[in-house]
Amino acid sequence: TGDGWSEVAKLQMDDGQFDRLTGFFFISIVLVCGVVLTNVVVAVLLDEFVQSVASEKQADAAAAMFVANQALEHKGPLDKLLAPLTHYNTQDDLLLKIDGLFQLMDVDDNGWVTIQEMRDGLRNCAGIHLSDEDWGDISSVYMQGEQ
């Protein structure tokens, strides 16, 4: 802080006169301690602050990614059946996979899938039991998409 240097400097004076070497020493100490070391301390504190902010941003990004992954892992009644549809190479590949699923469900091959056909097909090929509530959820989403 520089307190007490004047007392030490007065003790070094001979008859009220400073030796040049003593004066240079005290000026050097004040400059080195007061200016250089203060800048070093500020630089270290600033570096710690920047690292802290970076790690906080990384933690926030990881938390946001976790929340996003949780949202993607929605457990709907058909997720187990539709999961393979998310892995396709081309649009034609996706259409072939969708058509294959439809053919599994359309047992009587009339181009329509009834509720009973869908329930039987889901139970037989994917082990999924589709309740009336699940069917209502699926068909209401479809009907909202049509509007």
JSON list of C-alpha atoms in Angstrom, two decimals:
[
{"chain": "A", "resi": 1, "resn": "THR", "atom": "CA", "xyz": [0.00, 0.00, 0.00]},
{"chain": "A", "resi": 2, "resn": "GLY", "atom": "CA", "xyz": [3.00, 2.30, 0.34]},
{"chain": "A", "resi": 3, "resn": "ASP", "atom": "CA", "xyz": [2.30, 3.12, 3.99]},
{"chain": "A", "resi": 4, "resn": "GLY", "atom": "CA", "xyz": [5.39, 3.49, 6.15]},
{"chain": "A", "resi": 5, "resn": "TRP", "atom": "CA", "xyz": [7.87, 4.02, 3.29]},
{"chain": "A", "resi": 6, "resn": "SER", "atom": "CA", "xyz": [8.31, 7.63, 4.19]},
{"chain": "A", "resi": 7, "resn": "GLU", "atom": "CA", "xyz": [9.39, 6.71, 7.72]},
{"chain": "A", "resi": 8, "resn": "VAL", "atom": "CA", "xyz": [11.94, 4.24, 6.37]},
{"chain": "A", "resi": 9, "resn": "ALA", "atom": "CA", "xyz": [13.15, 6.82, 3.85]},
{"chain": "A", "resi": 10, "resn": "LYS", "atom": "CA", "xyz": [13.65, 9.47, 6.59]},
{"chain": "A", "resi": 11, "resn": "LEU", "atom": "CA", "xyz": [15.86, 7.08, 8.50]},
{"chain": "A", "resi": 12, "resn": "GLN", "atom": "CA", "xyz": [18.10, 6.78, 5.41]},
{"chain": "A", "resi": 13, "resn": "MET", "atom": "CA", "xyz": [18.72, 10.54, 5.15]},
{"chain": "A", "resi": 14, "resn": "ASP", "atom": "CA", "xyz": [21.99, 12.02, 6.30]},
{"chain": "A", "resi": 15, "resn": "ASP", "atom": "CA", "xyz": [21.52, 15.62, 7.43]},
{"chain": "A", "resi": 16, "resn": "GLY", "atom": "CA", "xyz": [18.30, 15.97, 5.41]},
{"chain": "A", "resi": 17, "resn": "GLN", "atom": "CA", "xyz": [19.94, 14.75, 2.16]},
{"chain": "A", "resi": 18, "resn": "PHE", "atom": "CA", "xyz": [19.14, 11.57, 0.22]},
{"chain": "A", "resi": 19, "resn": "ASP", "atom": "CA", "xyz": [21.80, 9.44, -1.31]},
{"chain": "A", "resi": 20, "resn": "ARG", "atom": "CA", "xyz": [21.04, 9.01, -5.02]},
{"chain": "A", "resi": 21, "resn": "LEU", "atom": "CA", "xyz": [21.29, 5.26, -4.77]},
{"chain": "A", "resi": 22, "resn": "THR", "atom": "CA", "xyz": [18.80, 5.22, -1.85]},
{"chain": "A", "resi": 23, "resn": "GLY", "atom": "CA", "xyz": [16.40, 7.45, -3.79]},
{"chain": "A", "resi": 24, "resn": "PHE", "atom": "CA", "xyz": [16.63, 5.20, -6.85]},
{"chain": "A", "resi": 25, "resn": "PHE", "atom": "CA", "xyz": [15.94, 2.18, -4.65]},
{"chain": "A", "resi": 26, "resn": "PHE", "atom": "CA", "xyz": [12.78, 3.67, -3.12]},
{"chain": "A", "resi": 27, "resn": "ILE", "atom": "CA", "xyz": [11.47, 4.91, -6.48]},
{"chain": "A", "resi": 28, "resn": "SER", "atom": "CA", "xyz": [12.13, 1.48, -8.04]},
{"chain": "A", "resi": 29, "resn": "ILE", "atom": "CA", "xyz": [10.31, -0.30, -5.22]},
{"chain": "A", "resi": 30, "resn": "VAL", "atom": "CA", "xyz": [7.30, 2.00, -5.52]},
{"chain": "A", "resi": 31, "resn": "LEU", "atom": "CA", "xyz": [7.14, 1.55, -9.31]},
{"chain": "A", "resi": 32, "resn": "VAL", "atom": "CA", "xyz": [7.67, -2.21, -9.26]},
{"chain": "A", "resi": 33, "resn": "CYS", "atom": "CA", "xyz": [5.30, -2.90, -6.38]},
{"chain": "A", "resi": 34, "resn": "GLY", "atom": "CA", "xyz": [2.75, -0.23, -7.18]},
{"chain": "A", "resi": 35, "resn": "VAL", "atom": "CA", "xyz": [2.50, -0.56, -10.93]},
{"chain": "A", "resi": 36, "resn": "VAL", "atom": "CA", "xyz": [3.90, -3.86, -12.15]},
{"chain": "A", "resi": 37, "resn": "LEU", "atom": "CA", "xyz": [2.64, -6.14, -9.39]},
{"chain": "A", "resi": 38, "resn": "THR", "atom": "CA", "xyz": [-0.76, -4.47, -9.38]},
{"chain": "A", "resi": 39, "resn": "ASN", "atom": "CA", "xyz": [-1.06, -5.24, -13.10]},
{"chain": "A", "resi": 40, "resn": "VAL", "atom": "CA", "xyz": [-0.04, -8.84, -12.48]},
{"chain": "A", "resi": 41, "resn": "VAL", "atom": "CA", "xyz": [-2.70, -9.22, -9.78]},
{"chain": "A", "resi": 42, "resn": "VAL", "atom": "CA", "xyz": [-5.34, -7.66, -12.03]},
{"chain": "A", "resi": 43, "resn": "ALA", "atom": "CA", "xyz": [-4.30, -9.98, -14.90]},
{"chain": "A", "resi": 44, "resn": "VAL", "atom": "CA", "xyz": [-4.55, -13.06, -12.69]},
{"chain": "A", "resi": 45, "resn": "LEU", "atom": "CA", "xyz": [-7.97, -12.01, -11.37]},
{"chain": "A", "resi": 46, "resn": "LEU", "atom": "CA", "xyz": [-9.20, -11.25, -14.87]},
{"chain": "A", "resi": 47, "resn": "ASP", "atom": "CA", "xyz": [-7.98, -14.63, -16.13]},
{"chain": "A", "resi": 48, "resn": "GLU", "atom": "CA", "xyz": [-9.81, -16.40, -13.29]},
{"chain": "A", "resi": 49, "resn": "PHE", "atom": "CA", "xyz": [-12.96, -14.44, -14.08]},
{"chain": "A", "resi": 50, "resn": "VAL", "atom": "CA", "xyz": [-12.79, -15.34, -17.78]},
{"chain": "A", "resi": 51, "resn": "GLN", "atom": "CA", "xyz": [-12.28, -19.03, -16.94]},
{"chain": "A", "resi": 52, "resn": "SER", "atom": "CA", "xyz": [-15.18, -18.92, -14.50]},
{"chain": "A", "resi": 53, "resn": "VAL", "atom": "CA", "xyz": [-17.48, -17.36, -17.11]},
{"chain": "A", "resi": 54, "resn": "ALA", "atom": "CA", "xyz": [-16.38, -19.93, -19.71]},
{"chain": "A", "resi": 55, "resn": "SER", "atom": "CA", "xyz": [-17.02, -22.86, -17.37]},
{"chain": "A", "resi": 56, "resn": "GLU", "atom": "CA", "xyz": [-20.43, -21.39, -16.42]},
{"chain": "A", "resi": 57, "resn": "LYS", "atom": "CA", "xyz": [-21.34, -21.07, -20.11]},
{"chain": "A", "resi": 58, "resn": "GLN", "atom": "CA", "xyz": [-20.22, -24.65, -20.68]},
{"chain": "A", "resi": 59, "resn": "ALA", "atom": "CA", "xyz": [-22.33, -25.84, -17.74]},
{"chain": "A", "resi": 60, "resn": "ASP", "atom": "CA", "xyz": [-25.33, -23.89, -19.05]},
{"chain": "A", "resi": 61, "resn": "ALA", "atom": "CA", "xyz": [-24.85, -25.39, -22.52]},
{"chain": "A", "resi": 62, "resn": "ALA", "atom": "CA", "xyz": [-24.64, -28.89, -21.03]},
{"chain": "A", "resi": 63, "resn": "ALA", "atom": "CA", "xyz": [-27.81, -28.27, -19.02]},
{"chain": "A", "resi": 64, "resn": "ALA", "atom": "CA", "xyz": [-29.61, -26.96, -22.11]},
{"chain": "A", "resi": 65, "resn": "MET", "atom": "CA", "xyz": [-28.46, -30.01, -24.09]},
{"chain": "A", "resi": 66, "resn": "PHE", "atom": "CA", "xyz": [-29.74, -32.29, -21.34]},
{"chain": "A", "resi": 67, "resn": "VAL", "atom": "CA", "xyz": [-33.14, -30.57, -21.36]},
{"chain": "A", "resi": 68, "resn": "ALA", "atom": "CA", "xyz": [-33.26, -30.77, -25.18]},
{"chain": "A", "resi": 69, "resn": "ASN", "atom": "CA", "xyz": [-32.43, -34.49, -25.09]},
{"chain": "A", "resi": 70, "resn": "GLN", "atom": "CA", "xyz": [-35.11, -35.07, -22.47]},
{"chain": "A", "resi": 71, "resn": "ALA", "atom": "CA", "xyz": [-37.64, -33.33, -24.73]},
{"chain": "A", "resi": 72, "resn": "LEU", "atom": "CA", "xyz": [-36.62, -35.56, -27.64]},
{"chain": "A", "resi": 73, "resn": "GLU", "atom": "CA", "xyz": [-37.09, -38.68, -25.55]},
{"chain": "A", "resi": 74, "resn": "HIS", "atom": "CA", "xyz": [-40.85, -38.28, -25.45]},
{"chain": "A", "resi": 75, "resn": "LYS", "atom": "CA", "xyz": [-42.33, -41.64, -24.65]},
{"chain": "A", "resi": 76, "resn": "GLY", "atom": "CA", "xyz": [-45.38, -41.88, -26.83]},
{"chain": "A", "resi": 77, "resn": "PRO", "atom": "CA", "xyz": [-47.22, -45.11, -27.54]},
{"chain": "A", "resi": 78, "resn": "LEU", "atom": "CA", "xyz": [-45.62, -45.56, -30.97]},
{"chain": "A", "resi": 79, "resn": "ASP", "atom": "CA", "xyz": [-42.05, -44.44, -30.21]},
{"chain": "A", "resi": 80, "resn": "LYS", "atom": "CA", "xyz": [-40.69, -48.00, -30.17]},
{"chain": "A", "resi": 81, "resn": "LEU", "atom": "CA", "xyz": [-42.22, -48.70, -33.56]},
{"chain": "A", "resi": 82, "resn": "LEU", "atom": "CA", "xyz": [-41.32, -45.37, -35.18]},
{"chain": "A", "resi": 83, "resn": "ALA", "atom": "CA", "xyz": [-37.72, -45.15, -33.90]},
{"chain": "A", "resi": 84, "resn": "PRO", "atom": "CA", "xyz": [-36.32, -47.05, -36.93]},
{"chain": "A", "resi": 85, "resn": "LEU", "atom": "CA", "xyz": [-37.94, -44.46, -39.21]},
{"chain": "A", "resi": 86, "resn": "THR", "atom": "CA", "xyz": [-35.56, -41.81, -37.88]},
{"chain": "A", "resi": 87, "resn": "HIS", "atom": "CA", "xyz": [-32.62, -43.64, -39.48]},
{"chain": "A", "resi": 88, "resn": "TYR", "atom": "CA", "xyz": [-32.94, -43.32, -43.23]},
{"chain": "A", "resi": 89, "resn": "ASN", "atom": "CA", "xyz": [-30.56, -42.34, -46.02]},
{"chain": "A", "resi": 90, "resn": "THR", "atom": "CA", "xyz": [-32.83, -40.91, -48.68]},
{"chain": "A", "resi": 91, "resn": "GLN", "atom": "CA", "xyz": [-36.44, -39.90, -49.02]},
{"chain": "A", "resi": 92, "resn": "ASP", "atom": "CA", "xyz": [-37.11, -43.07, -51.03]},
{"chain": "A", "resi": 93, "resn": "ASP", "atom": "CA", "xyz": [-35.59, -45.13, -48.21]},
{"chain": "A", "resi": 94, "resn": "LEU", "atom": "CA", "xyz": [-37.92, -43.43, -45.72]},
{"chain": "A", "resi": 95, "resn": "LEU", "atom": "CA", "xyz": [-40.95, -44.03, -47.96]},
{"chain": "A", "resi": 96, "resn": "LEU", "atom": "CA", "xyz": [-40.03, -47.72, -48.27]},
{"chain": "A", "resi": 97, "resn": "LYS", "atom": "CA", "xyz": [-39.83, -48.02, -44.48]},
{"chain": "A", "resi": 98, "resn": "ILE", "atom": "CA", "xyz": [-43.19, -46.29, -44.03]},
{"chain": "A", "resi": 99, "resn": "ASP", "atom": "CA", "xyz": [-44.75, -48.49, -46.71]},
{"chain": "A", "resi": 100, "resn": "GLY", "atom": "CA", "xyz": [-43.34, -51.60, -45.01]},
{"chain": "A", "resi": 101, "resn": "LEU", "atom": "CA", "xyz": [-44.92, -50.58, -41.71]},
{"chain": "A", "resi": 102, "resn": "PHE", "atom": "CA", "xyz": [-48.23, -49.90, -43.42]},
{"chain": "A", "resi": 103, "resn": "GLN", "atom": "CA", "xyz": [-48.16, -53.32, -45.11]},
{"chain": "A", "resi": 104, "resn": "LEU", "atom": "CA", "xyz": [-47.58, -54.94, -41.69]},
{"chain": "A", "resi": 105, "resn": "MET", "atom": "CA", "xyz": [-50.64, -53.18, -40.29]},
{"chain": "A", "resi": 106, "resn": "ASP", "atom": "CA", "xyz": [-52.96, -53.63, -43.33]},
{"chain": "A", "resi": 107, "resn": "VAL", "atom": "CA", "xyz": [-53.63, -57.33, -42.81]},
{"chain": "A", "resi": 108, "resn": "ASP", "atom": "CA", "xyz": [-56.61, -57.62, -45.20]},
{"chain": "A", "resi": 109, "resn": "ASP", "atom": "CA", "xyz": [-54.68, -55.64, -47.88]},
{"chain": "A", "resi": 110, "resn": "ASN", "atom": "CA", "xyz": [-57.54, -53.24, -48.63]},
{"chain": "A", "resi": 111, "resn": "GLY", "atom": "CA", "xyz": [-55.47, -50.03, -48.41]},
{"chain": "A", "resi": 112, "resn": "TRP", "atom": "CA", "xyz": [-56.99, -49.02, -45.06]},
{"chain": "A", "resi": 113, "resn": "VAL", "atom": "CA", "xyz": [-55.91, -49.70, -41.52]},
{"chain": "A", "resi": 114, "resn": "THR", "atom": "CA", "xyz": [-58.71, -50.09, -39.01]},
{"chain": "A", "resi": 115, "resn": "ILE", "atom": "CA", "xyz": [-58.28, -49.58, -35.30]},
{"chain": "A", "resi": 116, "resn": "GLN", "atom": "CA", "xyz": [-58.39, -53.34, -34.73]},
{"chain": "A", "resi": 117, "resn": "GLU", "atom": "CA", "xyz": [-55.84, -54.01, -37.49]},
{"chain": "A", "resi": 118, "resn": "MET", "atom": "CA", "xyz": [-53.53, -51.41, -36.01]},
{"chain": "A", "resi": 119, "resn": "ARG", "atom": "CA", "xyz": [-53.90, -52.82, -32.50]},
{"chain": "A", "resi": 120, "resn": "ASP", "atom": "CA", "xyz": [-53.26, -56.38, -33.70]},
{"chain": "A", "resi": 121, "resn": "GLY", "atom": "CA", "xyz": [-50.34, -55.32, -35.90]},
{"chain": "A", "resi": 122, "resn": "LEU", "atom": "CA", "xyz": [-48.70, -53.27, -33.15]},
{"chain": "A", "resi": 123, "resn": "ARG", "atom": "CA", "xyz": [-49.11, -56.08, -30.66]},
{"chain": "A", "resi": 124, "resn": "ASN", "atom": "CA", "xyz": [-47.77, -58.73, -33.07]},
{"chain": "A", "resi": 125, "resn": "CYS", "atom": "CA", "xyz": [-44.81, -56.89, -34.62]},
{"chain": "A", "resi": 126, "resn": "ALA", "atom": "CA", "xyz": [-43.68, -54.51, -31.85]},
{"chain": "A", "resi": 127, "resn": "GLY", "atom": "CA", "xyz": [-45.30, -55.78, -28.66]},
{"chain": "A", "resi": 128, "resn": "ILE", "atom": "CA", "xyz": [-47.19, -52.49, -28.24]},
{"chain": "A", "resi": 129, "resn": "HIS", "atom": "CA", "xyz": [-50.59, -52.47, -26.59]},
{"chain": "A", "resi": 130, "resn": "LEU", "atom": "CA", "xyz": [-52.59, -49.52, -27.94]},
{"chain": "A", "resi": 131, "resn": "SER", "atom": "CA", "xyz": [-55.32, -48.36, -25.56]},
{"chain": "A", "resi": 132, "resn": "ASP", "atom": "CA", "xyz": [-58.37, -46.33, -26.57]},
{"chain": "A", "resi": 133, "resn": "GLU", "atom": "CA", "xyz": [-56.74, -43.26, -25.01]},
{"chain": "A", "resi": 134, "resn": "ASP", "atom": "CA", "xyz": [-53.55, -43.83, -27.06]},
{"chain": "A", "resi": 135, "resn": "TRP", "atom": "CA", "xyz": [-55.63, -44.20, -30.22]},
{"chain": "A", "resi": 136, "resn": "GLY", "atom": "CA", "xyz": [-57.47, -40.98, -29.37]},
{"chain": "A", "resi": 137, "resn": "ASP", "atom": "CA", "xyz": [-54.15, -39.17, -28.91]},
{"chain": "A", "resi": 138, "resn": "ILE", "atom": "CA", "xyz": [-52.78, -40.47, -32.21]},
{"chain": "A", "resi": 139, "resn": "SER", "atom": "CA", "xyz": [-55.91, -39.74, -34.22]},
{"chain": "A", "resi": 140, "resn": "SER", "atom": "CA", "xyz": [-56.42, -36.28, -32.67]},
{"chain": "A", "resi": 141, "resn": "VAL", "atom": "CA", "xyz": [-52.86, -35.28, -33.63]},
{"chain": "A", "resi": 142, "resn": "TYR", "atom": "CA", "xyz": [-53.55, -36.54, -37.16]},
{"chain": "A", "resi": 143, "resn": "MET", "atom": "CA", "xyz": [-56.85, -34.68, -37.37]},
{"chain": "A", "resi": 144, "resn": "GLN", "atom": "CA", "xyz": [-55.23, -31.44, -36.11]},
{"chain": "A", "resi": 145, "resn": "GLY", "atom": "CA", "xyz": [-52.61, -31.80, -38.82]},
{"chain": "A", "resi": 146, "resn": "GLU", "atom": "CA", "xyz": [-55.32, -32.14, -41.47]},
{"chain": "A", "resi": 147, "resn": "GLN", "atom": "CA", "xyz": [-57.01, -28.85, -40.52]}
]
